Amino acid sequence: MTIHITGDEVADKVLSEDPFALLLGMLLDQQFPMERAFAGPAKILDRFGTLDPARIAAAEPEAFADLCATPPAIHRYGRSMAGRAQELATQVVEQYGGDASRIWSEASSGADLVARVMALPGFGKQKAQIFTALLAKQLGVRPEGWEQAVGDYSLEGYRSVADVVDEESLAKVRAYKKEKKAAARA
């Protein structure tokens, strides 16, 4: 199944074909437009030549940060996110033998999957729930009890990146988020 988040065919193909790219895109999806965040892994692949977690983890930190901060940067905080990307890569190597897909393929339940994602650097409960919903809705990864584990993110509608499949759904998710922010301010 092909993921359609970025609006860029090449970047979406990278997300669809490389589990670590998808995980990395989710890491970058904070304080930055989601389609640009999820395009970040393709930029790293283009500049670094690989998305192999072991190679990213072992990269010289300053050189890797320079690569990530070079315009167009992978994130508005490119250098900082480069460090987080290396932390994530290190954990994927140490905990999952460098195979990010093991995070979800070996999960015993939806709750276990959310817990595994929450244990990663840069992932809190909400982000872990959204990522689990993304896996379920876009890739068909549905461990038992995933709906309960992700709460409202399992519902039909346009709440998060898990619901983005094209430009129209992206606009609907943006409208929903804007509405929620306005309600929180009121």
Short mmCIF file of C-alpha atoms in Angstrom, two decimals:
data_model
loop_
_atom_site.label_atom_id
_atom_site.label_comp_id
_atom_site.label_asym_id
_atom_site.label_seq_id
_atom_site.Cartn_x
_atom_site.Cartn_y
_atom_site.Cartn_z
CA MET A 1 0.00 0.00 0.00
CA THR A 2 1.31 3.45 -0.87
CA ILE A 3 1.24 6.24 1.67
CA HIS A 4 0.20 9.68 0.43
CA ILE A 5 1.17 12.30 3.01
CA THR A 6 3.75 14.63 1.52
CA GLY A 7 2.33 15.47 -1.90
CA ASP A 8 5.71 14.39 -3.31
CA GLU A 9 5.67 11.04 -5.11
CA VAL A 10 9.31 10.23 -4.28
CA ALA A 11 9.00 11.13 -0.59
CA ASP A 12 5.76 9.14 -0.26
CA LYS A 13 7.42 6.15 -1.92
CA VAL A 14 10.27 6.31 0.62
CA LEU A 15 7.70 6.34 3.46
CA SER A 16 5.82 3.43 1.90
CA GLU A 17 8.88 1.26 1.35
CA ASP A 18 11.07 1.95 4.39
CA PRO A 19 9.67 1.35 7.89
CA PHE A 20 12.38 3.49 9.50
CA ALA A 21 11.49 6.36 7.15
CA LEU A 22 7.88 6.25 8.32
CA LEU A 23 8.96 6.19 11.97
CA LEU A 24 11.40 9.05 11.32
CA GLY A 25 8.70 11.08 9.56
CA MET A 26 6.48 10.71 12.62
CA LEU A 27 9.34 11.84 14.85
CA LEU A 28 9.78 14.97 12.73
CA ASP A 29 6.03 15.73 12.81
CA GLN A 30 6.07 18.35 15.55
CA GLN A 31 6.00 22.14 15.33
CA PHE A 32 6.34 21.79 11.57
CA PRO A 33 3.88 21.22 8.71
CA MET A 34 3.18 17.48 8.58
CA GLU A 35 3.78 17.04 4.86
CA ARG A 36 7.19 18.70 5.18
CA ALA A 37 8.03 16.64 8.27
CA PHE A 38 7.21 13.40 6.49
CA ALA A 39 9.31 14.53 3.50
CA GLY A 40 12.34 14.75 5.83
CA PRO A 41 13.34 11.08 5.51
CA ALA A 42 13.57 11.40 1.71
CA LYS A 43 15.86 14.41 2.17
CA ILE A 44 18.08 12.42 4.51
CA LEU A 45 18.15 9.51 2.07
CA ASP A 46 19.08 11.84 -0.78
CA ARG A 47 21.83 13.59 1.20
CA PHE A 48 23.16 10.75 3.35
CA GLY A 49 22.66 7.94 0.84
CA THR A 50 20.85 5.58 3.21
CA LEU A 51 18.22 5.38 5.91
CA ASP A 52 19.91 2.41 7.54
CA PRO A 53 19.45 3.03 11.28
CA ALA A 54 22.89 1.62 12.09
CA ARG A 55 24.59 4.02 9.68
CA ILE A 56 22.56 6.99 10.95
CA ALA A 57 23.29 6.08 14.57
CA ALA A 58 27.02 5.81 13.81
CA ALA A 59 27.24 9.04 11.80
CA GLU A 60 29.44 11.81 13.15
CA PRO A 61 26.89 14.03 14.96
CA GLU A 62 28.08 17.42 13.69
CA ALA A 63 28.30 16.27 10.09
CA PHE A 64 24.87 14.64 10.33
CA ALA A 65 23.41 17.80 11.89
CA ASP A 66 24.91 19.89 9.08
CA LEU A 67 23.33 17.56 6.52
CA CYS A 68 19.91 17.83 8.21
CA ALA A 69 20.07 21.62 8.63
CA THR A 70 21.15 22.39 5.06
CA PRO A 71 18.32 24.22 3.29
CA PRO A 72 15.80 22.98 2.67
CA ALA A 73 16.24 21.56 6.15
CA ILE A 74 14.48 18.42 7.33
CA HIS A 75 12.73 20.48 10.02
CA ARG A 76 12.58 24.05 11.25
CA TYR A 77 14.95 22.86 13.99
CA GLY A 78 17.13 20.78 11.69
CA ARG A 79 20.18 20.42 13.93
CA SER A 80 18.17 19.49 16.99
CA MET A 81 16.05 17.01 15.06
CA ALA A 82 19.19 15.46 13.59
CA GLY A 83 20.20 14.54 17.14
CA ARG A 84 16.77 13.09 17.84
CA ALA A 85 16.95 11.12 14.58
CA GLN A 86 20.26 9.64 15.69
CA GLU A 87 18.82 8.79 19.12
CA LEU A 88 15.87 7.09 17.43
CA ALA A 89 18.17 5.19 15.07
CA THR A 90 20.32 4.06 18.01
CA GLN A 91 17.30 2.70 19.85
CA VAL A 92 16.00 0.92 16.73
CA VAL A 93 19.42 -0.71 16.34
CA GLU A 94 19.76 -1.67 20.01
CA GLN A 95 16.17 -2.79 20.65
CA TYR A 96 15.08 -4.11 17.24
CA GLY A 97 18.28 -5.13 15.46
CA GLY A 98 17.98 -2.18 13.08
CA ASP A 99 14.58 -3.31 11.77
CA ALA A 100 11.97 -0.67 12.63
CA SER A 101 9.14 -2.88 11.37
CA ARG A 102 9.76 -5.21 14.32
CA ILE A 103 8.27 -2.51 16.55
CA TRP A 104 4.85 -3.30 15.12
CA SER A 105 5.29 -6.78 13.65
CA GLU A 106 6.25 -8.21 17.05
CA ALA A 107 3.69 -6.26 19.11
CA SER A 108 1.34 -8.59 20.95
CA SER A 109 -1.56 -6.11 21.02
CA GLY A 110 -2.52 -2.55 20.25
CA ALA A 111 -1.63 -1.54 23.81
CA ASP A 112 1.77 -3.22 23.45
CA LEU A 113 2.37 -1.39 20.16
CA VAL A 114 1.51 1.99 21.70
CA ALA A 115 3.83 1.19 24.64
CA ARG A 116 6.67 0.19 22.29
CA VAL A 117 6.33 3.43 20.33
CA MET A 118 6.08 5.50 23.54
CA ALA A 119 9.39 3.99 24.65
CA LEU A 120 11.12 5.58 21.64
CA PRO A 121 12.79 8.97 22.01
CA GLY A 122 10.53 11.81 20.91
CA PHE A 123 7.26 9.85 21.20
CA GLY A 124 4.71 10.60 23.89
CA LYS A 125 1.34 8.93 24.33
CA GLN A 126 -0.55 11.03 21.78
CA LYS A 127 2.13 10.66 19.10
CA ALA A 128 2.32 6.90 19.78
CA GLN A 129 -1.45 6.61 19.42
CA ILE A 130 -1.42 8.59 16.17
CA PHE A 131 1.42 6.47 14.78
CA THR A 132 -0.43 3.28 15.71
CA ALA A 133 -3.56 4.63 13.99
CA LEU A 134 -1.44 5.51 10.93
CA LEU A 135 -0.12 1.95 10.78
CA ALA A 136 -3.65 0.55 11.11
CA LYS A 137 -5.42 2.88 8.68
CA GLN A 138 -2.73 3.24 6.03
CA LEU A 139 -0.82 -0.05 6.18
CA GLY A 140 -3.36 -2.47 7.66
CA VAL A 141 -1.20 -3.20 10.74
CA ARG A 142 -3.93 -3.97 13.23
CA PRO A 143 -2.86 -5.89 16.32
CA GLU A 144 -5.69 -7.02 18.56
CA GLY A 145 -7.22 -4.11 20.46
CA TRP A 146 -5.63 -1.39 18.34
CA GLU A 147 -8.89 0.63 18.30
CA GLN A 148 -8.97 0.86 22.09
CA ALA A 149 -5.25 1.61 22.26
CA VAL A 150 -5.50 4.63 19.95
CA GLY A 151 -8.75 6.05 21.37
CA ASP A 152 -10.34 8.76 19.23
CA TYR A 153 -7.71 8.33 16.53
CA SER A 154 -9.44 5.08 15.47
CA LEU A 155 -12.65 6.89 14.61
CA GLU A 156 -13.71 7.92 11.15
CA GLY A 157 -12.91 11.53 10.38
CA TYR A 158 -9.92 13.76 9.82
CA ARG A 159 -8.04 14.14 13.11
CA SER A 160 -4.38 13.41 12.35
CA VAL A 161 -1.77 12.34 9.83
CA ALA A 162 -3.29 8.86 10.11
CA ASP A 163 -6.25 10.18 8.10
CA VAL A 164 -4.24 11.90 5.34
CA VAL A 165 -4.48 10.13 2.00
CA ASP A 166 -4.54 13.08 -0.41
CA GLU A 167 -4.67 16.89 -0.61
CA GLU A 168 -8.36 17.03 0.33
CA SER A 169 -7.92 14.93 3.48
CA LEU A 170 -4.82 16.98 4.39
CA ALA A 171 -6.93 20.16 4.21
CA LYS A 172 -9.60 18.53 6.41
CA VAL A 173 -7.02 17.49 9.03
CA ARG A 174 -5.60 21.04 9.02
CA ALA A 175 -9.11 22.49 9.53
CA TYR A 176 -9.76 20.07 12.41
CA LYS A 177 -6.48 21.00 14.12
CA LYS A 178 -7.17 24.71 13.67
CA GLU A 179 -10.61 24.25 15.19
CA LYS A 180 -9.16 22.36 18.19
CA LYS A 181 -6.54 25.07 18.79
CA ALA A 182 -9.18 27.80 18.66
CA ALA A 183 -11.37 25.89 21.11
CA ALA A 184 -8.44 25.40 23.48
CA ARG A 185 -7.71 29.14 23.44
CA ALA A 186 -11.33 30.07 24.15
#
